[in-house]
Amino acid sequence: SQTIHQWPATLVQPVGSPLSLECTVEGTSNPNLYWYRQAAGRGLQLLFYSVGIGQISSEVPQNLSASRPQDRQFILSSKKLLLSDSGFYLCAYHRQQMNTEAFFGQGTRLTVV
Amino acid sequence: TQLLEQSPQFLSIQEGENLTVYCNSSSVFSSLQWYRQEPGEGPVLLVTVVTGGEVKKLKRLTFQFGDARKDSSLHITAAQPGDTGLYLCAGEQTDSWGKLQFGAGTQVVVTP
């Protein structure tokens, strides 16, 4: 079975600082990987997804970017964080067979101060 | 506006009571999942339903997919403190294969 590793678990960063969150997947090859942000009372917002190395699709315009340097690695970045970037970030692998099911990492709680 | 509306937003009950949470939409889904999330962790998949009218049971949890595949419910019988968590529903639409739409969740608290 697949395992999703995401780190760090918590992060406090000053406004204007850069960001790099990393996600790696074990137990599957060529995974479809997703970054979500979860805000209280608003569910999971899809930020980016990737179906392969170097392939990134962005769902919403924002201060963030994503990269897929290796098959099982997905990175969420920012050059300059804003206060509004605070939130709970989740990396997920979507298993797509007859239907789609999501498997999540443990999440990163980002607080921008 | 959420494509999937979950109700209630918050539910607090005593151990041993039953509860039902709902996930509603005006859109049709090819499949729908329920997840449970605990504080500081990622959601964990509980079940997937794909057929209109389908009922699935997972121990004390009963999941139902509406006949028209627009809504779903989760019923917990004799709730236990371990059932505490945020319950999220997510749906996959036929024209968006691979993507999931998530509801905002129902926070369930079961007190001893």
PDB file of N, CA and C in Angstrom, chain B residues 8-98:
ATOM      1  N   PRO B   8     -25.226  18.625  10.071  1.00  0.00           N
ATOM      2  CA  PRO B   8     -24.940  19.965  10.592  1.00  0.00           C
ATOM      3  C   PRO B   8     -23.445  20.263  10.540  1.00  0.00           C
ATOM      4  N   GLN B   9     -23.073  21.482  10.850  1.00  0.00           N
ATOM      5  CA  GLN B   9     -21.653  21.825  10.885  1.00  0.00           C
ATOM      6  C   GLN B   9     -20.993  21.244  12.118  1.00  0.00           C
ATOM      7  N   PHE B  10     -21.764  21.156  13.207  1.00  0.00           N
ATOM      8  CA  PHE B  10     -21.224  20.685  14.479  1.00  0.00           C
ATOM      9  C   PHE B  10     -22.280  19.844  15.171  1.00  0.00           C
ATOM     10  N   LEU B  11     -21.819  18.766  15.798  1.00  0.00           N
ATOM     11  CA  LEU B  11     -22.734  17.861  16.495  1.00  0.00           C
ATOM     12  C   LEU B  11     -22.051  17.342  17.759  1.00  0.00           C
ATOM     13  N   SER B  12     -22.693  17.559  18.889  1.00  0.00           N
ATOM     14  CA  SER B  12     -22.153  17.072  20.150  1.00  0.00           C
ATOM     15  C   SER B  12     -23.175  16.140  20.792  1.00  0.00           C
ATOM     16  N   ILE B  13     -22.751  14.911  21.053  1.00  0.00           N
ATOM     17  CA  ILE B  13     -23.671  13.931  21.622  1.00  0.00           C
ATOM     18  C   ILE B  13     -22.992  13.155  22.736  1.00  0.00           C
ATOM     19  N   GLN B  14     -23.811  12.437  23.490  1.00  0.00           N
ATOM     20  CA  GLN B  14     -23.305  11.580  24.556  1.00  0.00           C
ATOM     21  C   GLN B  14     -22.993  10.190  23.995  1.00  0.00           C
ATOM     22  N   GLU B  15     -22.057   9.550  24.620  1.00  0.00           N
ATOM     23  CA  GLU B  15     -21.712   8.170  24.262  1.00  0.00           C
ATOM     24  C   GLU B  15     -22.975   7.306  24.301  1.00  0.00           C
ATOM     25  N   GLY B  16     -23.134   6.454  23.291  1.00  0.00           N
ATOM     26  CA  GLY B  16     -24.294   5.572  23.235  1.00  0.00           C
ATOM     27  C   GLY B  16     -25.432   6.089  22.367  1.00  0.00           C
ATOM     28  N   GLU B  17     -25.421   7.378  22.077  1.00  0.00           N
ATOM     29  CA  GLU B  17     -26.476   7.946  21.228  1.00  0.00           C
ATOM     30  C   GLU B  17     -26.178   7.675  19.750  1.00  0.00           C
ATOM     31  N   ASN B  18     -27.206   7.848  18.931  1.00  0.00           N
ATOM     32  CA  ASN B  18     -27.045   7.700  17.486  1.00  0.00           C
ATOM     33  C   ASN B  18     -26.955   9.081  16.844  1.00  0.00           C
ATOM     34  N   LEU B  19     -26.346   9.146  15.679  1.00  0.00           N
ATOM     35  CA  LEU B  19     -26.268  10.422  14.974  1.00  0.00           C
ATOM     36  C   LEU B  19     -26.262  10.180  13.469  1.00  0.00           C
ATOM     37  N   THR B  20     -26.719  11.201  12.755  1.00  0.00           N
ATOM     38  CA  THR B  20     -26.688  11.164  11.294  1.00  0.00           C
ATOM     39  C   THR B  20     -26.165  12.490  10.775  1.00  0.00           C
ATOM     40  N   VAL B  21     -25.262  12.430   9.837  1.00  0.00           N
ATOM     41  CA  VAL B  21     -24.766  13.634   9.164  1.00  0.00           C
ATOM     42  C   VAL B  21     -25.065  13.499   7.683  1.00  0.00           C
ATOM     43  N   TYR B  22     -25.232  14.657   7.054  1.00  0.00           N
ATOM     44  CA  TYR B  22     -25.721  14.680   5.680  1.00  0.00           C
ATOM     45  C   TYR B  22     -24.757  15.416   4.760  1.00  0.00           C
ATOM     46  N   CYS B  23     -24.795  15.006   3.507  1.00  0.00           N
ATOM     47  CA  CYS B  23     -23.963  15.600   2.463  1.00  0.00           C
ATOM     48  C   CYS B  23     -24.860  15.772   1.248  1.00  0.00           C
ATOM     49  N   ASN B  24     -25.135  17.012   0.870  1.00  0.00           N
ATOM     50  CA  ASN B  24     -26.122  17.272  -0.172  1.00  0.00           C
ATOM     51  C   ASN B  24     -25.562  18.141  -1.286  1.00  0.00           C
ATOM     52  N   SER B  25     -26.080  17.916  -2.490  1.00  0.00           N
ATOM     53  CA  SER B  25     -25.655  18.707  -3.635  1.00  0.00           C
ATOM     54  C   SER B  25     -26.766  18.723  -4.674  1.00  0.00           C
ATOM     55  N   SER B  26     -26.704  19.683  -5.561  1.00  0.00           N
ATOM     56  CA  SER B  26     -27.621  19.711  -6.706  1.00  0.00           C
ATOM     57  C   SER B  26     -26.979  19.042  -7.917  1.00  0.00           C
ATOM     58  N   SER B  27     -25.730  18.604  -7.752  1.00  0.00           N
ATOM     59  CA  SER B  27     -24.994  17.966  -8.843  1.00  0.00           C
ATOM     60  C   SER B  27     -24.960  16.454  -8.661  1.00  0.00           C
ATOM     61  N   VAL B  28     -24.772  15.765  -9.756  1.00  0.00           N
ATOM     62  CA  VAL B  28     -24.672  14.310  -9.747  1.00  0.00           C
ATOM     63  C   VAL B  28     -23.211  13.905  -9.667  1.00  0.00           C
ATOM     64  N   PHE B  29     -22.943  12.888  -8.864  1.00  0.00           N
ATOM     65  CA  PHE B  29     -21.584  12.399  -8.696  1.00  0.00           C
ATOM     66  C   PHE B  29     -21.467  10.943  -9.134  1.00  0.00           C
ATOM     67  N   SER B  30     -20.369  10.623  -9.783  1.00  0.00           N
ATOM     68  CA  SER B  30     -20.135   9.235 -10.167  1.00  0.00           C
ATOM     69  C   SER B  30     -19.714   8.396  -8.970  1.00  0.00           C
ATOM     70  N   SER B  31     -19.122   9.026  -7.979  1.00  0.00           N
ATOM     71  CA  SER B  31     -18.792   8.337  -6.742  1.00  0.00           C
ATOM     72  C   SER B  31     -18.723   9.364  -5.622  1.00  0.00           C
ATOM     73  N   LEU B  32     -18.852   8.872  -4.410  1.00  0.00           N
ATOM     74  CA  LEU B  32     -18.784   9.765  -3.260  1.00  0.00           C
ATOM     75  C   LEU B  32     -18.053   9.034  -2.143  1.00  0.00           C
ATOM     76  N   GLN B  33     -17.189   9.772  -1.451  1.00  0.00           N
ATOM     77  CA  GLN B  33     -16.436   9.175  -0.356  1.00  0.00           C
ATOM     78  C   GLN B  33     -16.728   9.907   0.940  1.00  0.00           C
ATOM     79  N   TRP B  34     -16.515   9.188   2.030  1.00  0.00           N
ATOM     80  CA  TRP B  34     -16.530   9.777   3.368  1.00  0.00           C
ATOM     81  C   TRP B  34     -15.151   9.580   3.991  1.00  0.00           C
ATOM     82  N   TYR B  35     -14.670  10.649   4.636  1.00  0.00           N
ATOM     83  CA  TYR B  35     -13.383  10.636   5.316  1.00  0.00           C
ATOM     84  C   TYR B  35     -13.606  11.091   6.750  1.00  0.00           C
ATOM     85  N   ARG B  36     -12.718  10.628   7.634  1.00  0.00           N
ATOM     86  CA  ARG B  36     -12.680  11.154   9.003  1.00  0.00           C
ATOM     87  C   ARG B  36     -11.303  11.754   9.248  1.00  0.00           C
ATOM     88  N   GLN B  37     -11.316  12.929   9.851  1.00  0.00           N
ATOM     89  CA  GLN B  37     -10.066  13.640  10.114  1.00  0.00           C
ATOM     90  C   GLN B  37      -9.975  13.980  11.593  1.00  0.00           C
ATOM     91  N   GLU B  38      -8.822  13.714  12.178  1.00  0.00           N
ATOM     92  CA  GLU B  38      -8.569  14.079  13.563  1.00  0.00           C
ATOM     93  C   GLU B  38      -7.653  15.302  13.578  1.00  0.00           C
ATOM     94  N   PRO B  39      -7.667  16.061  14.680  1.00  0.00           N
ATOM     95  CA  PRO B  39      -6.898  17.322  14.720  1.00  0.00           C
ATOM     96  C   PRO B  39      -5.431  17.114  14.382  1.00  0.00           C
ATOM     97  N   GLY B  40      -4.923  17.965  13.499  1.00  0.00           N
ATOM     98  CA  GLY B  40      -3.510  17.923  13.158  1.00  0.00           C
ATOM     99  C   GLY B  40      -3.099  16.787  12.253  1.00  0.00           C
ATOM    100  N   GLU B  41      -4.074  16.082  11.689  1.00  0.00           N
ATOM    101  CA  GLU B  41      -3.765  14.962  10.805  1.00  0.00           C
ATOM    102  C   GLU B  41      -4.532  15.093   9.493  1.00  0.00           C
ATOM    103  N   GLY B  42      -4.126  14.304   8.504  1.00  0.00           N
ATOM    104  CA  GLY B  42      -4.839  14.292   7.245  1.00  0.00           C
ATOM    105  C   GLY B  42      -6.089  13.436   7.317  1.00  0.00           C
ATOM    106  N   PRO B  43      -7.055  13.692   6.443  1.00  0.00           N
ATOM    107  CA  PRO B  43      -8.271  12.858   6.410  1.00  0.00           C
ATOM    108  C   PRO B  43      -7.931  11.412   6.051  1.00  0.00           C
ATOM    109  N   VAL B  44      -8.729  10.502   6.594  1.00  0.00           N
ATOM    110  CA  VAL B  44      -8.568   9.075   6.320  1.00  0.00           C
ATOM    111  C   VAL B  44      -9.840   8.560   5.665  1.00  0.00           C
ATOM    112  N   LEU B  45      -9.688   7.878   4.554  1.00  0.00           N
ATOM    113  CA  LEU B  45     -10.834   7.366   3.812  1.00  0.00           C
ATOM    114  C   LEU B  45     -11.576   6.299   4.614  1.00  0.00           C
ATOM    115  N   LEU B  46     -12.902   6.462   4.710  1.00  0.00           N
ATOM    116  CA  LEU B  46     -13.741   5.471   5.379  1.00  0.00           C
ATOM    117  C   LEU B  46     -14.421   4.553   4.365  1.00  0.00           C
ATOM    118  N   VAL B  47     -15.029   5.162   3.339  1.00  0.00           N
ATOM    119  CA  VAL B  47     -15.818   4.356   2.415  1.00  0.00           C
ATOM    120  C   VAL B  47     -16.009   5.103   1.108  1.00  0.00           C
ATOM    121  N   THR B  48     -16.255   4.355   0.044  1.00  0.00           N
ATOM    122  CA  THR B  48     -16.639   4.913  -1.249  1.00  0.00           C
ATOM    123  C   THR B  48     -17.944   4.267  -1.678  1.00  0.00           C
ATOM    124  N   VAL B  49     -18.901   5.083  -2.116  1.00  0.00           N
ATOM    125  CA  VAL B  49     -20.152   4.575  -2.671  1.00  0.00           C
ATOM    126  C   VAL B  49     -20.262   5.037  -4.112  1.00  0.00           C
ATOM    127  N   VAL B  50     -20.763   4.158  -4.971  1.00  0.00           N
ATOM    128  CA  VAL B  50     -20.770   4.459  -6.400  1.00  0.00           C
ATOM    129  C   VAL B  50     -22.124   4.269  -7.060  1.00  0.00           C
ATOM    130  N   THR B  51     -23.015   3.497  -6.454  1.00  0.00           N
ATOM    131  CA  THR B  51     -24.294   3.179  -7.072  1.00  0.00           C
ATOM    132  C   THR B  51     -25.432   3.886  -6.348  1.00  0.00           C
ATOM    133  N   GLY B  52     -26.343   4.494  -7.091  1.00  0.00           N
ATOM    134  CA  GLY B  52     -27.498   5.155  -6.484  1.00  0.00           C
ATOM    135  C   GLY B  52     -28.262   4.202  -5.591  1.00  0.00           C
ATOM    136  N   GLY B  53     -28.549   4.623  -4.346  1.00  0.00           N
ATOM    137  CA  GLY B  53     -29.260   3.779  -3.407  1.00  0.00           C
ATOM    138  C   GLY B  53     -28.373   2.833  -2.615  1.00  0.00           C
ATOM    139  N   GLU B  54     -27.107   2.825  -2.929  1.00  0.00           N
ATOM    140  CA  GLU B  54     -26.183   1.889  -2.269  1.00  0.00           C
ATOM    141  C   GLU B  54     -26.075   2.177  -0.777  1.00  0.00           C
ATOM    142  N   VAL B  55     -26.012   1.108  -0.002  1.00  0.00           N
ATOM    143  CA  VAL B  55     -25.797   1.202   1.437  1.00  0.00           C
ATOM    144  C   VAL B  55     -24.575   0.368   1.790  1.00  0.00           C
ATOM    145  N   LYS B  56     -23.656   0.967   2.527  1.00  0.00           N
ATOM    146  CA  LYS B  56     -22.473   0.238   3.001  1.00  0.00           C
ATOM    147  C   LYS B  56     -22.375   0.388   4.502  1.00  0.00           C
ATOM    148  N   LYS B  57     -21.940  -0.697   5.140  1.00  0.00           N
ATOM    149  CA  LYS B  57     -21.781  -0.666   6.584  1.00  0.00           C
ATOM    150  C   LYS B  57     -20.339  -0.931   6.950  1.00  0.00           C
ATOM    151  N   LEU B  58     -19.865  -0.179   7.920  1.00  0.00           N
ATOM    152  CA  LEU B  58     -18.509  -0.331   8.451  1.00  0.00           C
ATOM    153  C   LEU B  58     -18.659  -0.335   9.969  1.00  0.00           C
ATOM    154  N   LYS B  59     -18.814  -1.537  10.525  1.00  0.00           N
ATOM    155  CA  LYS B  59     -19.063  -1.703  11.966  1.00  0.00           C
ATOM    156  C   LYS B  59     -20.317  -0.920  12.349  1.00  0.00           C
ATOM    157  N   ARG B  60     -20.184   0.122  13.173  1.00  0.00           N
ATOM    158  CA  ARG B  60     -21.354   0.888  13.618  1.00  0.00           C
ATOM    159  C   ARG B  60     -21.699   2.048  12.673  1.00  0.00           C
ATOM    160  N   LEU B  61     -20.972   2.175  11.579  1.00  0.00           N
ATOM    161  CA  LEU B  61     -21.206   3.273  10.636  1.00  0.00           C
ATOM    162  C   LEU B  61     -21.961   2.737   9.419  1.00  0.00           C
ATOM    163  N   THR B  62     -23.021   3.449   9.033  1.00  0.00           N
ATOM    164  CA  THR B  62     -23.803   3.087   7.856  1.00  0.00           C
ATOM    165  C   THR B  62     -23.800   4.262   6.896  1.00  0.00           C
ATOM    166  N   PHE B  63     -23.402   4.002   5.666  1.00  0.00           N
ATOM    167  CA  PHE B  63     -23.303   5.033   4.640  1.00  0.00           C
ATOM    168  C   PHE B  63     -24.335   4.740   3.570  1.00  0.00           C
ATOM    169  N   GLN B  64     -25.018   5.786   3.115  1.00  0.00           N
ATOM    170  CA  GLN B  64     -26.003   5.615   2.051  1.00  0.00           C
ATOM    171  C   GLN B  64     -25.787   6.650   0.961  1.00  0.00           C
ATOM    172  N   PHE B  65     -25.872   6.210  -0.266  1.00  0.00           N
ATOM    173  CA  PHE B  65     -25.784   7.096  -1.431  1.00  0.00           C
ATOM    174  C   PHE B  65     -27.198   7.291  -1.945  1.00  0.00           C
ATOM    175  N   GLY B  66     -27.603   8.538  -2.199  1.00  0.00           N
ATOM    176  CA  GLY B  66     -28.946   8.804  -2.659  1.00  0.00           C
ATOM    177  C   GLY B  66     -29.236   8.165  -4.011  1.00  0.00           C
ATOM    178  N   ASP B  67     -30.507   7.900  -4.254  1.00  0.00           N
ATOM    179  CA  ASP B  67     -30.904   7.247  -5.500  1.00  0.00           C
ATOM    180  C   ASP B  67     -30.431   8.009  -6.728  1.00  0.00           C
ATOM    181  N   ALA B  68     -30.464   9.337  -6.645  1.00  0.00           N
ATOM    182  CA  ALA B  68     -30.072  10.182  -7.771  1.00  0.00           C
ATOM    183  C   ALA B  68     -28.589  10.502  -7.768  1.00  0.00           C
ATOM    184  N   ARG B  69     -27.859   9.956  -6.825  1.00  0.00           N
ATOM    185  CA  ARG B  69     -26.401  10.170  -6.685  1.00  0.00           C
ATOM    186  C   ARG B  69     -26.054  11.645  -6.508  1.00  0.00           C
ATOM    187  N   LYS B  70     -26.937  12.369  -5.769  1.00  0.00           N
ATOM    188  CA  LYS B  70     -26.666  13.765  -5.470  1.00  0.00           C
ATOM    189  C   LYS B  70     -26.411  13.995  -3.979  1.00  0.00           C
ATOM    190  N   ASP B  71     -26.661  12.993  -3.158  1.00  0.00           N
ATOM    191  CA  ASP B  71     -26.541  13.194  -1.734  1.00  0.00           C
ATOM    192  C   ASP B  71     -26.162  11.892  -1.041  1.00  0.00           C
ATOM    193  N   SER B  72     -25.722  12.043   0.190  1.00  0.00           N
ATOM    194  CA  SER B  72     -25.307  10.880   0.962  1.00  0.00           C
ATOM    195  C   SER B  72     -25.507  11.165   2.444  1.00  0.00           C
ATOM    196  N   SER B  73     -25.590  10.095   3.212  1.00  0.00           N
ATOM    197  CA  SER B  73     -25.694  10.252   4.660  1.00  0.00           C
ATOM    198  C   SER B  73     -24.790   9.248   5.344  1.00  0.00           C
ATOM    199  N   LEU B  74     -24.392   9.632   6.535  1.00  0.00           N
ATOM    200  CA  LEU B  74     -23.572   8.770   7.394  1.00  0.00           C
ATOM    201  C   LEU B  74     -24.292   8.662   8.726  1.00  0.00           C
ATOM    202  N   HIS B  75     -24.604   7.445   9.128  1.00  0.00           N
ATOM    203  CA  HIS B  75     -25.292   7.212  10.383  1.00  0.00           C
ATOM    204  C   HIS B  75     -24.378   6.410  11.294  1.00  0.00           C
ATOM    205  N   ILE B  76     -24.219   6.889  12.524  1.00  0.00           N
ATOM    206  CA  ILE B  76     -23.408   6.178  13.516  1.00  0.00           C
ATOM    207  C   ILE B  76     -24.337   5.691  14.620  1.00  0.00           C
ATOM    208  N   THR B  77     -24.277   4.422  14.877  1.00  0.00           N
ATOM    209  CA  THR B  77     -25.090   3.812  15.935  1.00  0.00           C
ATOM    210  C   THR B  77     -24.263   3.659  17.197  1.00  0.00           C
ATOM    211  N   ALA B  78     -24.865   3.992  18.320  1.00  0.00           N
ATOM    212  CA  ALA B  78     -24.192   3.848  19.626  1.00  0.00           C
ATOM    213  C   ALA B  78     -22.805   4.468  19.590  1.00  0.00           C
ATOM    214  N   ALA B  79     -22.767   5.756  19.370  1.00  0.00           N
ATOM    215  CA  ALA B  79     -21.499   6.464  19.196  1.00  0.00           C
ATOM    216  C   ALA B  79     -20.568   6.293  20.407  1.00  0.00           C
ATOM    217  N   GLN B  80     -19.280   6.262  20.103  1.00  0.00           N
ATOM    218  CA  GLN B  80     -18.253   6.140  21.133  1.00  0.00           C
ATOM    219  C   GLN B  80     -17.303   7.336  21.047  1.00  0.00           C
ATOM    220  N   PRO B  81     -16.607   7.638  22.134  1.00  0.00           N
ATOM    221  CA  PRO B  81     -15.663   8.775  22.080  1.00  0.00           C
ATOM    222  C   PRO B  81     -14.658   8.669  20.935  1.00  0.00           C
ATOM    223  N   GLY B  82     -14.312   7.461  20.544  1.00  0.00           N
ATOM    224  CA  GLY B  82     -13.387   7.268  19.424  1.00  0.00           C
ATOM    225  C   GLY B  82     -13.961   7.685  18.081  1.00  0.00           C
ATOM    226  N   ASP B  83     -15.252   7.942  18.023  1.00  0.00           N
ATOM    227  CA  ASP B  83     -15.882   8.408  16.783  1.00  0.00           C
ATOM    228  C   ASP B  83     -15.728   9.919  16.608  1.00  0.00           C
ATOM    229  N   THR B  84     -15.203  10.578  17.626  1.00  0.00           N
ATOM    230  CA  THR B  84     -14.995  12.020  17.552  1.00  0.00           C
ATOM    231  C   THR B  84     -14.065  12.363  16.397  1.00  0.00           C
ATOM    232  N   GLY B  85     -14.445  13.381  15.627  1.00  0.00           N
ATOM    233  CA  GLY B  85     -13.609  13.809  14.509  1.00  0.00           C
ATOM    234  C   GLY B  85     -14.393  14.661  13.534  1.00  0.00           C
ATOM    235  N   LEU B  86     -13.692  15.125  12.522  1.00  0.00           N
ATOM    236  CA  LEU B  86     -14.321  15.893  11.442  1.00  0.00           C
ATOM    237  C   LEU B  86     -14.639  14.925  10.314  1.00  0.00           C
ATOM    238  N   TYR B  87     -15.907  14.835   9.949  1.00  0.00           N
ATOM    239  CA  TYR B  87     -16.337  13.936   8.885  1.00  0.00           C
ATOM    240  C   TYR B  87     -16.531  14.743   7.607  1.00  0.00           C
ATOM    241  N   LEU B  88     -15.801  14.351   6.589  1.00  0.00           N
ATOM    242  CA  LEU B  88     -15.821  15.057   5.308  1.00  0.00           C
ATOM    243  C   LEU B  88     -16.407  14.143   4.236  1.00  0.00           C
ATOM    244  N   CYS B  89     -17.262  14.699   3.402  1.00  0.00           N
ATOM    245  CA  CYS B  89     -17.678  13.960   2.223  1.00  0.00           C
ATOM    246  C   CYS B  89     -16.977  14.571   1.013  1.00  0.00           C
ATOM    247  N   ALA B  90     -16.761  13.764   0.005  1.00  0.00           N
ATOM    248  CA  ALA B  90     -16.103  14.228  -1.215  1.00  0.00           C
ATOM    249  C   ALA B  90     -16.713  13.494  -2.395  1.00  0.00           C
ATOM    250  N   GLY B  91     -16.932  14.217  -3.474  1.00  0.00           N
ATOM    251  CA  GLY B  91     -17.550  13.618  -4.644  1.00  0.00           C
ATOM    252  C   GLY B  91     -16.735  13.817  -5.900  1.00  0.00           C
ATOM    253  N   GLU B  92     -16.855  12.847  -6.779  1.00  0.00           N
ATOM    254  CA  GLU B  92     -16.187  12.914  -8.073  1.00  0.00           C
ATOM    255  C   GLU B  92     -17.261  13.026  -9.154  1.00  0.00           C
ATOM    256  N   GLN B  93     -17.133  14.060  -9.973  1.00  0.00           N
ATOM    257  CA  GLN B  93     -18.107  14.247 -11.043  1.00  0.00           C
ATOM    258  C   GLN B  93     -17.624  13.554 -12.316  1.00  0.00           C
ATOM    259  N   THR B  94     -18.559  13.149 -13.154  1.00  0.00           N
ATOM    260  CA  THR B  94     -18.204  12.378 -14.336  1.00  0.00           C
ATOM    261  C   THR B  94     -17.343  13.168 -15.314  1.00  0.00           C
ATOM    262  N   ASP B  95     -17.484  14.493 -15.322  1.00  0.00           N
ATOM    263  CA  ASP B  95     -16.693  15.294 -16.261  1.00  0.00           C
ATOM    264  C   ASP B  95     -15.401  15.823 -15.631  1.00  0.00           C
ATOM    265  N   SER B  96     -15.088  15.373 -14.425  1.00  0.00           N
ATOM    266  CA  SER B  96     -13.866  15.807 -13.734  1.00  0.00           C
ATOM    267  C   SER B  96     -13.180  14.605 -13.108  1.00  0.00           C
ATOM    268  N   TRP B  97     -12.953  13.583 -13.927  1.00  0.00           N
ATOM    269  CA  TRP B  97     -12.358  12.347 -13.397  1.00  0.00           C
ATOM    270  C   TRP B  97     -10.991  12.638 -12.796  1.00  0.00           C
ATOM    271  N   GLY B  98     -10.787  12.135 -11.612  1.00  0.00           N
ATOM    272  CA  GLY B  98      -9.520  12.336 -10.923  1.00  0.00           C
ATOM    273  C   GLY B  98      -9.561  13.452  -9.898  1.00  0.00           C
TER     274      GLY B  98
END
